[in-house]
Amino acid sequence: MNGEHKITLGHRRRAALVYLRQSTLVQVRENTESTLRQYALQERAVELGWAPTDVEVIDTDLGLSGTSTRGRDGFRHLMARLCLGEVGAIFGLEISRLGRSNADLAKLAELARLTDTLLIDADGVYDLSDFNDRLLLGLKSTMSETELHIMAGRLQAAKRAAAERGELRTPLPVGYVYDDEGRQVIDPDSEVQAAIGDVFATAGSAFGVVTAFADRRFPLRAYGGAWAGQLRWGPLTHSRALGVLKNPAYAGVYVFGRYATRKTVAPDGTVRPHTVQLPRDQWPIVIPDHHPGYITWADYLQIEAKLAANQTNAGARPAREGLALCQGIIRCGGCGRAMGTRYHQSGRGAYECSSRLLREQTPTCRSILAATVDQAVARALLDAVTPEQISLALDAAGQVTDRHHRGIRAAELAAERARYDADRAERAFHAAEPENRLVARSLENRWEAKLAALAAAEAALAAARDTLPPLPDQDSLRALAGDLPALWHAETTTDRDRKRLLRTLISDVTLLPETDRARARIGIRWHTGATDEISLTRAPNHATARRTPHDAVALIRELGPTTSNDDLVALLTARGLTTGDGRPFDIAAVRWVRHTHKIPTPGAYRDDEHSVNEVAADLRCNPGTVYYWINRGYLTARRGAGNRLCIPWNPQIKAEFQHLINTASHLDPRPSIPATARGA
């Protein structure tokens, strides 16, 4: 072996790692000779002087590609042992087995140089501290990466060429099979056909399709494994429903390149590839009418628009099952934010400004009963959809469609002109002499420019055709306008159907600012750009309806500070005033009004009267003694406002009871001492 003299005793005292790798599991299964040759390197390491116990085989990366270190646990283990200085040599069948990336091999070579580790393959021994060995290893690394690039480019070019002819065979979606001649046809299984057809028949939303298949199984064609080619059945999940609804193959269109691989760098420095779905205008190969379809291309575009309108994370507000008709399209005129829908336990709905949750509400932000807004908006909708308005709308739609047709005609002429220019440039290129490369190169560049212009013109034509709205039948629309009120109020019409009908004409609704809380102003913006404003009286809520009448509150507020509750009850009854529930006023109702409106009660004591506590403090005795005197009739007292004891008090009465205290031995003349003071 070349360079065997570079192996020293220090290298042999450390471990020898034999690294095995093959790109795919198919190679591991079929290319067994290569695997055996790699395992034989273990014996080669023993021949070069390593003890059998010091030779370690790393074969966990069999079946993994060497384009990156992602998922290659064996390579990471090798690098960790290398950094610890435990490795004397790394054996590989060839340099491409260690990796196909220059970056990975350069990192490995640098660490091997720093730790004095040898790299050994079938061509010889490489000492990375030697510049010539490092240069040769770098050249072989570049050749390995170039080899991978050439092979991948060759394979991708062959795949694209077959795809451009519509002949690249790929795993077909469920509902399609290949016939004996290799053509893509509809699955002859009638149960499979019915399942796929029912998915598109109920395609209002992906979750709606899943709900429709809750008690029904859905087919799946297995590819690979023990069930390869078999038809399996199971529940329909949301992801599978989206996969069916978004697949253009069901519209009879052959598409290649719907998905692309993107690489991102994680914070830890690892490169992570992920698959993304490209927009429809970026699909590289699209062949319409390639095979029989379950739906038409127009149906596919309509379903695509519905799914996009259902994406709430992108700002869409699709119609749902709740009874609030303006759910998702009503906004607050105070702060401009969308208003959320909230349902009470009674089942009634209400629109509430979302700024309240963010604590950013303005003084004009409001909440309102959904029925108040919905009735006004529905009335405006039914008034607008009349046969006369339908005729005007159809005339306008006809003018718009004519303009679109003229636009499509212009795009068709532009595509025809671009096709002629491309054919002319192609004829000029083929007519030039091949030996005259100066002329041929210029003609080739001109041909490529014309082909690019043709592709752009055809893309513009396809976009114009896709955006052309179909003109509805005028007779059916006039009949619908006459039956619309009956259809709107029919029991079979669901709230979701009403919402969808509402959104076909109305773009959004705004609860405009209004200082009078008993009134509401509603702004309606139609899809045509026209706006309407509705002013109405708000229905009182339950709390407002039970509120005490204003006249009763005013009377209690005026007379309350100087009039007792009993007198107020008599006055309110005499004037025929009742509570919010319609009941006559009593003491409890008057007390509640006082508490709610902070109305004070009249003073309970006259100028010559004291309370029990005041008398006890004046006599320096216990309040219980005062209560004893009142109960025995020694001291006169009356019941005042609030059921308080009012005691007539003057210096003469005070002197009498002070004398009684001084002469009565069983009475404690000292005032009561609080428990906290006694405890202290």
XYZ file of C-alpha atoms in Angstrom:
680
model
C 0.000 0.000 0.000
C 1.280 3.466 -0.878
C 2.466 5.418 2.164
C 2.538 2.499 4.578
C 5.668 3.991 6.105
C 3.582 6.907 7.433
C 1.994 4.592 10.016
C 3.867 4.962 13.300
C 3.694 3.196 16.643
C 1.715 6.151 18.033
C -0.961 5.586 15.405
C -1.157 1.868 16.195
C -1.591 2.527 19.930
C -4.847 4.336 19.204
C -8.047 2.919 17.743
C -8.609 2.245 14.053
C -12.121 3.123 12.831
C -13.562 1.376 9.771
C -16.372 3.536 8.357
C -19.029 1.927 6.135
C -21.657 3.755 4.082
C -23.871 3.155 1.071
C -26.286 5.734 -0.323
C -29.555 3.778 -0.337
C -31.091 0.674 1.171
C -31.501 -0.692 -2.355
C -27.718 -0.578 -2.769
C -27.277 -2.321 0.578
C -29.706 -5.025 -0.519
C -28.408 -5.482 -4.062
C -24.758 -4.340 -4.060
C -23.622 -6.851 -1.462
C -20.105 -7.095 -2.895
C -19.402 -3.462 -2.036
C -20.597 -4.061 1.515
C -18.333 -7.089 1.890
C -15.326 -5.141 0.597
C -15.949 -2.438 3.188
C -16.195 -4.963 6.028
C -12.909 -6.502 4.789
C -11.115 -3.276 5.746
C -11.226 -4.558 9.324
C -8.808 -7.328 8.340
C -6.695 -4.806 6.415
C -6.281 -2.728 9.584
C -5.049 -5.814 11.457
C -2.540 -6.496 8.653
C -1.198 -2.958 9.042
C -0.394 -3.524 12.697
C -3.503 -2.719 14.731
C -4.629 -5.176 17.367
C -7.999 -6.790 16.577
C -9.449 -5.356 19.781
C -8.472 -1.829 18.683
C -10.341 -2.022 15.357
C -13.890 -0.658 15.511
C -16.425 -0.937 12.682
C -18.983 1.872 12.263
C -21.795 0.632 10.021
C -24.830 2.598 11.295
C -24.841 4.804 8.157
C -25.530 2.000 5.685
C -28.374 3.140 3.429
C -27.851 6.896 4.041
C -26.736 9.486 1.505
C -23.428 11.271 2.019
C -24.596 14.640 0.650
C -24.796 15.984 4.229
C -24.331 14.865 7.830
C -28.080 14.971 8.533
C -29.178 11.669 10.071
C -25.687 10.154 9.862
C -25.169 9.129 13.475
C -22.142 7.009 12.555
C -20.303 9.958 11.014
C -21.057 12.117 14.049
C -19.729 9.358 16.327
C -16.565 9.204 14.205
C -16.069 12.984 14.482
C -16.575 12.875 18.266
C -13.929 10.145 18.675
C -11.635 12.105 16.384
C -11.947 15.289 18.478
C -11.075 13.326 21.646
C -7.798 12.196 20.081
C -8.689 8.499 20.431
C -8.327 7.602 16.737
C -5.073 6.700 15.008
C -6.511 5.990 11.551
C -9.806 6.043 9.682
C -10.360 3.356 7.050
C -12.726 3.743 4.119
C -13.101 1.980 0.796
C -12.790 5.334 -0.969
C -13.003 8.982 -0.040
C -16.639 9.250 -1.287
C -17.689 6.821 1.453
C -16.795 9.386 4.091
C -18.945 12.042 2.440
C -19.982 13.712 -0.785
C -19.728 17.257 0.547
C -16.515 19.284 0.380
C -17.486 21.100 3.587
C -17.838 17.854 5.580
C -14.615 16.364 4.214
C -12.683 19.595 4.791
C -13.799 19.629 8.436
C -12.785 15.978 8.804
C -9.372 16.626 7.219
C -8.675 19.617 9.451
C -9.520 17.678 12.623
C -7.405 14.743 11.404
C -4.459 17.123 10.891
C -4.803 18.601 14.371
C -5.065 15.163 16.073
C -2.421 13.437 13.884
C -4.928 10.942 12.475
C -4.355 9.069 9.209
C -6.958 8.541 6.473
C -6.533 5.219 4.686
C -8.406 4.023 1.581
C -7.713 1.586 -1.236
C -5.234 4.004 -2.905
C -2.980 4.589 0.080
C -2.309 6.326 3.370
C -2.873 10.081 3.766
C -1.111 12.105 6.436
C -3.039 15.377 6.656
C -0.044 17.179 8.174
C 1.670 16.665 4.776
C 0.654 19.407 2.312
C 0.864 17.085 -0.698
C -1.446 14.527 0.930
C -3.875 17.275 1.927
C -3.855 18.642 -1.632
C -4.447 15.190 -3.124
C -7.244 14.435 -0.672
C -8.894 17.789 -1.440
C -8.751 17.027 -5.160
C -10.368 13.628 -4.622
C -13.024 15.276 -2.452
C -13.837 17.757 -5.228
C -14.023 14.937 -7.761
C -16.394 13.011 -5.480
C -18.726 15.995 -5.158
C -18.520 16.625 -8.909
C -19.382 12.997 -9.589
C -22.472 13.284 -7.427
C -23.513 16.508 -9.169
C -23.121 14.986 -12.631
C -25.068 11.853 -11.724
C -27.866 13.858 -10.091
C -28.043 16.248 -13.053
C -28.215 13.372 -15.489
C -30.993 11.664 -13.568
C -32.996 14.874 -13.121
C -32.673 15.734 -16.828
C -33.967 12.284 -17.775
C -36.877 12.629 -15.341
C -37.783 16.081 -16.679
C -37.645 14.881 -20.289
C -40.025 12.042 -19.490
C -42.257 14.412 -17.506
C -42.466 16.868 -20.407
C -43.929 14.043 -22.473
C -46.243 13.085 -19.610
C -44.620 9.643 -19.445
C -42.804 9.809 -16.117
C -44.417 7.139 -13.984
C -44.919 8.169 -10.378
C -47.079 6.730 -7.585
C -50.629 7.608 -8.573
C -53.144 9.123 -6.166
C -55.925 6.870 -4.977
C -58.609 6.552 -7.641
C -56.117 6.069 -10.519
C -54.182 3.068 -11.808
C -51.946 2.279 -14.788
C -53.470 0.076 -17.460
C -51.618 -2.620 -19.433
C -50.245 -0.019 -21.845
C -48.923 2.202 -19.064
C -51.616 4.868 -19.386
C -53.170 6.551 -16.363
C -56.849 5.600 -16.079
C -59.573 5.784 -13.460
C -59.601 2.904 -10.992
C -62.174 0.332 -12.217
C -63.266 -0.327 -8.614
C -66.710 1.308 -8.406
C -66.470 1.731 -4.614
C -63.246 3.711 -5.030
C -64.831 5.850 -7.742
C -67.833 6.567 -5.516
C -65.623 7.553 -2.571
C -63.539 9.983 -4.661
C -66.650 11.417 -6.317
C -68.317 12.003 -2.943
C -65.251 13.909 -1.707
C -65.627 16.457 -4.499
C -69.418 16.501 -4.170
C -69.145 17.666 -0.530
C -66.098 19.907 -1.008
C -67.254 22.961 0.916
C -64.288 22.620 3.265
C -61.780 19.931 4.168
C -63.247 19.508 7.643
C -66.713 19.274 6.098
C -65.520 16.401 3.932
C -64.040 14.654 6.969
C -67.357 15.069 8.811
C -69.259 13.596 5.863
C -66.956 10.535 5.961
C -67.118 10.114 9.749
C -68.911 6.763 9.524
C -67.472 5.712 6.223
C -64.150 4.252 5.140
C -61.882 5.772 2.507
C -59.488 3.964 0.115
C -55.698 4.185 0.084
C -53.373 2.614 -2.474
C -50.266 1.279 -0.708
C -46.843 1.751 -2.325
C -43.882 -0.215 -1.032
C -43.675 -2.619 1.865
C -45.635 -5.798 2.354
C -48.846 -4.230 1.019
C -47.339 -2.790 -2.180
C -50.029 -2.318 -4.819
C -52.862 -3.355 -2.522
C -55.951 -1.263 -1.851
C -56.329 -0.455 1.837
C -59.297 1.166 3.587
C -59.365 3.403 6.632
C -60.766 6.640 8.073
C -60.489 9.854 6.079
C -58.256 12.353 7.905
C -58.032 16.084 7.359
C -54.592 15.881 5.722
C -55.739 13.190 3.297
C -58.857 15.190 2.413
C -56.672 18.220 1.631
C -54.365 16.017 -0.429
C -57.288 14.884 -2.589
C -58.889 18.311 -2.945
C -55.602 20.042 -3.853
C -54.327 17.425 -6.294
C -54.728 18.595 -9.928
C -54.496 14.986 -11.149
C -58.188 14.574 -10.318
C -58.920 17.318 -12.881
C -57.164 15.299 -15.616
C -54.023 17.475 -15.484
C -50.497 16.060 -15.414
C -48.219 18.165 -13.217
C -44.517 17.770 -12.503
C -42.677 19.903 -9.957
C -45.496 20.856 -7.562
C -43.101 20.515 -4.638
C -39.572 21.769 -4.103
C -36.927 21.172 -1.444
C -35.659 24.141 0.524
C -32.785 24.119 3.002
C -32.595 26.181 6.159
C -29.819 26.589 8.702
C -30.822 25.834 12.284
C -29.431 27.880 15.213
C -27.051 25.007 16.005
C -25.594 25.197 12.482
C -27.192 22.064 11.039
C -28.732 22.251 7.583
C -32.318 20.991 7.517
C -34.142 20.357 4.228
C -37.903 20.669 4.063
C -40.476 20.319 1.317
C -42.658 23.251 0.241
C -45.550 23.417 -2.206
C -45.010 25.872 -5.030
C -47.723 28.291 -6.219
C -49.650 27.188 -9.275
C -47.958 29.744 -11.551
C -44.538 28.240 -10.670
C -45.295 24.650 -11.663
C -42.683 23.834 -14.332
C -44.675 21.254 -16.306
C -48.470 21.285 -16.679
C -50.200 19.098 -19.295
C -54.012 19.589 -19.416
C -56.327 16.762 -20.539
C -53.603 14.204 -19.928
C -55.940 11.558 -18.531
C -59.619 11.184 -17.537
C -60.580 13.365 -14.586
C -63.088 13.159 -11.782
C -63.732 16.921 -12.052
C -63.068 19.664 -14.574
C -60.302 22.253 -14.348
C -62.897 24.920 -13.573
C -64.139 22.827 -10.651
C -60.569 22.463 -9.415
C -60.036 26.235 -9.488
C -63.311 26.764 -7.648
C -62.323 24.283 -4.931
C -58.909 25.936 -4.668
C -60.591 29.302 -4.119
C -62.885 27.812 -1.448
C -59.973 26.293 0.441
C -58.106 29.592 0.314
C -61.194 31.380 1.641
C -61.300 28.920 4.569
C -57.779 29.729 5.819
C -58.497 31.717 8.962
C -54.776 32.046 9.749
C -54.456 34.077 6.543
C -57.217 36.497 7.574
C -60.170 34.698 5.966
C -63.489 34.532 7.827
C -65.497 31.641 6.369
C -69.154 31.137 7.171
C -69.780 28.846 10.147
C -72.773 27.159 11.759
C -73.699 29.834 14.348
C -76.847 31.917 14.063
C -74.938 35.248 13.904
C -75.176 36.103 10.209
C -72.482 38.806 10.201
C -69.916 36.615 11.970
C -66.472 37.296 10.544
C -67.428 40.303 8.384
C -68.445 42.881 11.019
C -65.943 45.450 12.264
C -65.926 48.094 14.983
C -66.142 51.646 13.677
C -64.476 52.972 16.835
C -61.094 51.211 16.647
C -61.306 49.488 13.244
C -60.756 45.979 14.613
C -62.841 42.937 13.771
C -65.679 42.209 16.158
C -65.875 38.751 17.669
C -69.018 36.693 18.130
C -70.054 35.604 21.609
C -73.013 33.404 22.503
C -74.876 33.613 25.817
C -76.204 30.629 27.713
C -79.671 31.512 26.462
C -78.451 30.952 22.889
C -78.533 34.608 21.889
C -75.511 35.932 20.048
C -73.700 39.243 20.441
C -70.968 41.057 18.555
C -68.209 42.361 20.801
C -65.213 44.506 19.879
C -62.001 42.496 20.260
C -60.114 45.543 21.568
C -61.729 44.938 24.961
C -59.650 41.805 25.384
C -56.530 43.771 24.456
C -57.493 46.591 26.838
C -57.267 49.053 23.957
C -60.924 49.919 23.502
C -61.876 53.459 22.575
C -64.822 55.366 24.107
C -66.911 54.498 21.040
C -66.168 50.733 21.026
C -69.446 48.881 21.539
C -70.989 45.456 21.840
C -74.401 44.811 20.340
C -76.912 41.996 20.085
C -76.422 39.985 16.912
C -80.156 39.939 16.179
C -80.240 43.746 16.049
C -77.599 43.903 13.325
C -78.601 40.744 11.464
C -82.230 41.764 11.019
C -81.251 45.159 9.600
C -78.603 43.730 7.252
C -80.866 40.891 6.053
C -83.646 43.403 5.372
C -81.224 45.527 3.315
C -80.110 42.443 1.379
C -83.642 41.320 0.532
C -84.587 44.851 -0.484
C -81.568 45.062 -2.772
C -82.122 41.740 -4.563
C -85.112 42.627 -6.708
C -85.771 41.685 -10.345
C -84.942 45.257 -11.398
C -81.632 45.193 -9.536
C -80.863 41.758 -10.957
C -81.360 43.074 -14.496
C -78.991 45.972 -13.833
C -76.439 43.622 -12.281
C -76.651 41.228 -15.232
C -76.181 44.070 -17.685
C -73.136 45.223 -15.743
C -71.850 41.649 -15.548
C -72.290 41.297 -19.298
C -70.203 44.431 -19.865
C -67.510 43.154 -17.518
C -67.499 39.780 -19.262
C -67.214 41.473 -22.648
C -64.220 43.429 -21.405
C -62.661 40.213 -20.106
C -63.293 38.485 -23.422
C -61.614 41.362 -25.207
C -58.710 41.046 -22.779
C -58.479 37.320 -23.453
C -58.612 37.960 -27.196
C -55.717 40.372 -26.830
C -53.772 37.769 -24.837
C -54.524 35.144 -27.497
C -53.223 37.426 -30.259
C -50.118 38.203 -28.208
C -49.466 34.481 -27.697
C -50.007 33.817 -31.401
C -47.542 36.578 -32.297
C -44.975 35.219 -29.811
C -45.399 31.699 -31.228
C -44.807 32.984 -34.758
C -41.674 34.867 -33.669
C -40.343 31.767 -31.896
C -40.957 29.560 -34.957
C -39.270 32.134 -37.167
C -36.239 32.317 -34.880
C -36.041 28.514 -34.853
C -36.087 28.338 -38.653
C -33.368 30.971 -38.848
C -31.192 29.045 -36.390
C -31.523 25.759 -38.307
C -30.877 27.520 -41.619
C -27.498 28.872 -40.443
C -24.318 26.980 -41.243
C -23.151 25.022 -38.176
C -19.523 25.935 -38.867
C -20.270 29.654 -38.592
C -20.457 29.656 -34.796
C -20.539 33.463 -34.529
C -23.808 33.643 -36.469
C -25.216 30.441 -34.976
C -24.547 31.655 -31.429
C -26.411 34.931 -32.043
C -29.327 33.125 -33.678
C -29.454 30.656 -30.770
C -29.612 33.502 -28.238
C -32.390 35.167 -30.261
C -34.325 31.881 -30.381
C -34.030 31.469 -26.607
C -35.284 35.029 -26.069
C -38.287 34.380 -28.314
C -39.050 31.138 -26.457
C -38.969 33.030 -23.145
C -41.357 35.630 -24.583
C -43.647 32.836 -25.805
C -43.700 31.231 -22.344
C -44.590 34.571 -20.759
C -47.379 35.196 -23.278
C -48.864 31.728 -22.748
C -48.721 32.199 -18.971
C -50.545 35.529 -19.318
C -53.180 33.866 -21.495
C -53.699 31.041 -18.988
C -54.013 33.556 -16.126
C -56.577 35.588 -18.078
C -58.658 32.491 -18.784
C -58.524 31.360 -15.145
C -59.722 34.720 -13.805
C -62.680 35.024 -16.207
C -65.845 34.803 -14.075
C -68.639 32.739 -15.607
C -71.774 34.721 -16.500
C -74.782 33.271 -14.636
C -77.971 32.366 -16.424
C -80.274 35.428 -16.422
C -83.576 33.539 -16.285
C -82.515 31.443 -13.300
C -81.260 34.531 -11.473
C -84.528 36.409 -12.060
C -86.472 33.404 -10.743
C -84.174 33.295 -7.728
C -84.768 36.992 -7.020
C -88.521 36.417 -6.921
C -88.214 33.440 -4.560
C -85.354 34.798 -2.459
C -87.456 35.942 0.549
C -89.168 32.561 0.719
C -85.837 30.797 0.317
C -84.271 32.997 3.014
C -86.972 32.221 5.586
C -87.380 28.547 4.672
C -86.806 26.042 7.476
C -84.535 23.991 5.235
C -82.171 26.963 4.775
C -79.388 26.744 7.361
C -77.631 29.677 8.988
C -74.485 28.800 7.049
C -76.426 28.990 3.770
C -77.761 32.423 4.761
C -74.254 33.584 5.586
C -72.925 32.423 2.236
C -75.783 34.133 0.426
C -75.147 37.296 2.451
C -71.448 37.325 1.570
C -72.072 36.978 -2.146
C -73.302 40.584 -2.187
C -72.061 42.217 1.039
C -68.342 42.723 1.577
C -68.391 43.791 5.217
C -70.507 45.476 7.923
C -69.332 48.204 10.314
C -70.835 49.206 13.652
C -70.357 52.970 13.365
C -69.636 55.151 16.437
C -72.769 56.462 18.156
C -72.863 58.564 21.340
C -76.464 57.632 22.129
C -76.309 54.128 23.574
C -79.966 53.568 22.816
C -79.256 54.015 19.090
C -77.007 52.189 16.635
C -75.636 53.064 13.196
C -74.678 50.247 10.841
C -72.606 50.726 7.695
C -72.886 48.200 4.834
C -70.250 47.955 2.087
C -71.343 45.985 -0.958
C -69.008 44.094 -3.269
C -69.773 46.642 -5.956
C -68.138 49.352 -3.818
C -71.434 51.039 -2.904
C -72.146 51.810 0.756
C -75.316 52.172 2.816
C -75.925 53.372 6.356
C -78.753 52.182 8.607
C -79.809 53.918 11.821
C -81.973 52.017 14.284
C -83.019 51.743 17.924
C -81.172 49.116 19.895
C -83.209 46.490 21.680
C -82.715 46.865 25.438
C -80.863 44.049 27.096
C -82.237 42.098 30.037
C -80.534 44.241 32.674
C -81.716 47.472 31.066
C -85.283 46.210 30.798
C -85.383 45.519 34.572
C -83.820 48.854 35.523
C -85.749 51.028 38.015
C -87.753 53.730 36.198
C -86.062 57.096 36.005
C -88.955 58.930 37.730
C -88.757 56.684 40.805
C -84.972 57.080 41.047
C -85.299 60.886 40.732
C -87.893 61.035 43.544
C -85.769 58.913 45.897
C -82.654 60.937 45.005
C -84.491 64.213 45.788
C -86.250 63.230 49.045
C -84.025 60.395 50.252
C -81.535 62.419 52.372
C -84.374 63.875 54.485
C -87.137 61.231 54.231
C -87.320 57.832 55.867
C -87.782 54.653 53.872
C -91.338 54.189 55.184
C -92.350 57.647 54.007
C -90.677 57.077 50.633
C -92.618 53.834 50.155
C -95.849 55.712 50.861
C -94.960 58.519 48.430
C -93.952 56.115 45.623
C -97.134 54.089 46.080
C -99.286 57.226 46.078
C -97.773 58.321 42.750
C -98.256 54.883 41.155
C -94.541 54.234 40.597
C -93.295 50.624 40.475
C -89.941 48.814 40.307
C -88.288 47.601 37.076
C -90.144 44.293 37.466
C -93.514 46.119 37.796
C -93.936 45.409 41.533
C -94.966 48.043 44.114
C -92.110 49.538 46.099
C -91.347 48.173 49.571
C -88.629 48.867 52.143
C -86.199 46.397 50.490
C -86.642 48.003 47.060
C -86.029 51.498 48.444
C -82.920 50.309 50.268
C -81.604 48.754 47.032
C -82.114 52.007 45.125
C -80.294 53.888 47.904
C -77.391 51.397 47.730
C -77.157 51.406 43.923
C -77.293 55.181 43.471
C -75.394 56.069 46.670
C -78.330 58.028 48.176
C -77.784 58.779 51.908
C -80.413 58.088 54.571
C -81.733 60.867 56.856
C -80.089 61.320 60.256
C -81.355 58.825 62.855
C -80.807 61.042 65.958
C -82.247 64.355 66.974
C -80.121 67.053 68.507
C -81.005 65.965 72.055
C -80.560 62.230 71.420
C -77.582 59.875 71.758
C -76.871 56.315 70.688
C -76.198 53.475 73.128
C -72.459 53.635 72.551
C -72.396 57.403 73.001
C -74.265 57.114 76.352
C -71.903 54.325 77.522
C -68.871 56.421 76.598
C -70.284 59.471 78.370
C -70.939 57.497 81.575
C -67.731 55.430 81.271
C -69.681 52.206 81.596
C -70.307 49.083 79.597
C -72.877 49.352 76.686
C -74.521 46.274 78.164
C -75.411 48.345 81.214
C -77.217 50.844 78.988
C -79.142 48.030 77.299
C -80.024 46.680 80.776
C -81.445 50.059 81.806
C -83.482 50.305 78.569
C -84.887 46.779 78.930
C -85.827 47.447 82.618
C -87.499 50.710 81.713
C -85.033 52.840 83.709
C -83.933 54.665 80.547
C -86.276 55.897 77.799
C -85.408 55.139 74.138
C -87.158 55.058 70.794
C -86.537 53.241 67.536
C -85.285 55.628 64.854
C -84.219 55.225 61.205
C -82.451 52.022 60.522
C -84.010 50.480 63.662
C -81.492 52.331 65.801
C -82.097 53.074 69.541
C -82.324 56.827 70.086
C -81.918 57.874 73.771
C -82.969 61.390 74.975
C -79.888 62.835 76.728
C -79.162 66.007 78.702
C -77.005 66.968 81.734
C -79.778 66.224 84.227
C -80.305 62.656 82.927
C -76.568 62.145 82.831
C -76.215 63.240 86.502
C -78.950 60.853 87.613
C -77.405 57.818 85.985
C -73.909 58.803 87.019
C -75.136 58.809 90.629
C -76.746 55.396 90.050
C -73.440 54.005 88.856
C -71.511 55.426 91.786
C -73.916 53.995 94.392
C -74.546 50.598 92.800
C -71.833 48.178 93.923
C -72.755 45.455 91.416
C -72.223 47.794 88.472
C -68.707 48.182 87.096
C -68.189 51.906 86.573
C -65.270 51.236 84.286
C -65.899 51.090 80.545
C -65.555 47.797 78.799
C -62.047 46.824 77.783
C -61.615 45.281 74.338
C -60.488 41.681 74.191
C -57.304 42.622 72.349
C -56.362 45.006 75.127
C -57.033 42.370 77.803
C -54.953 39.853 75.871
C -52.063 42.309 75.682
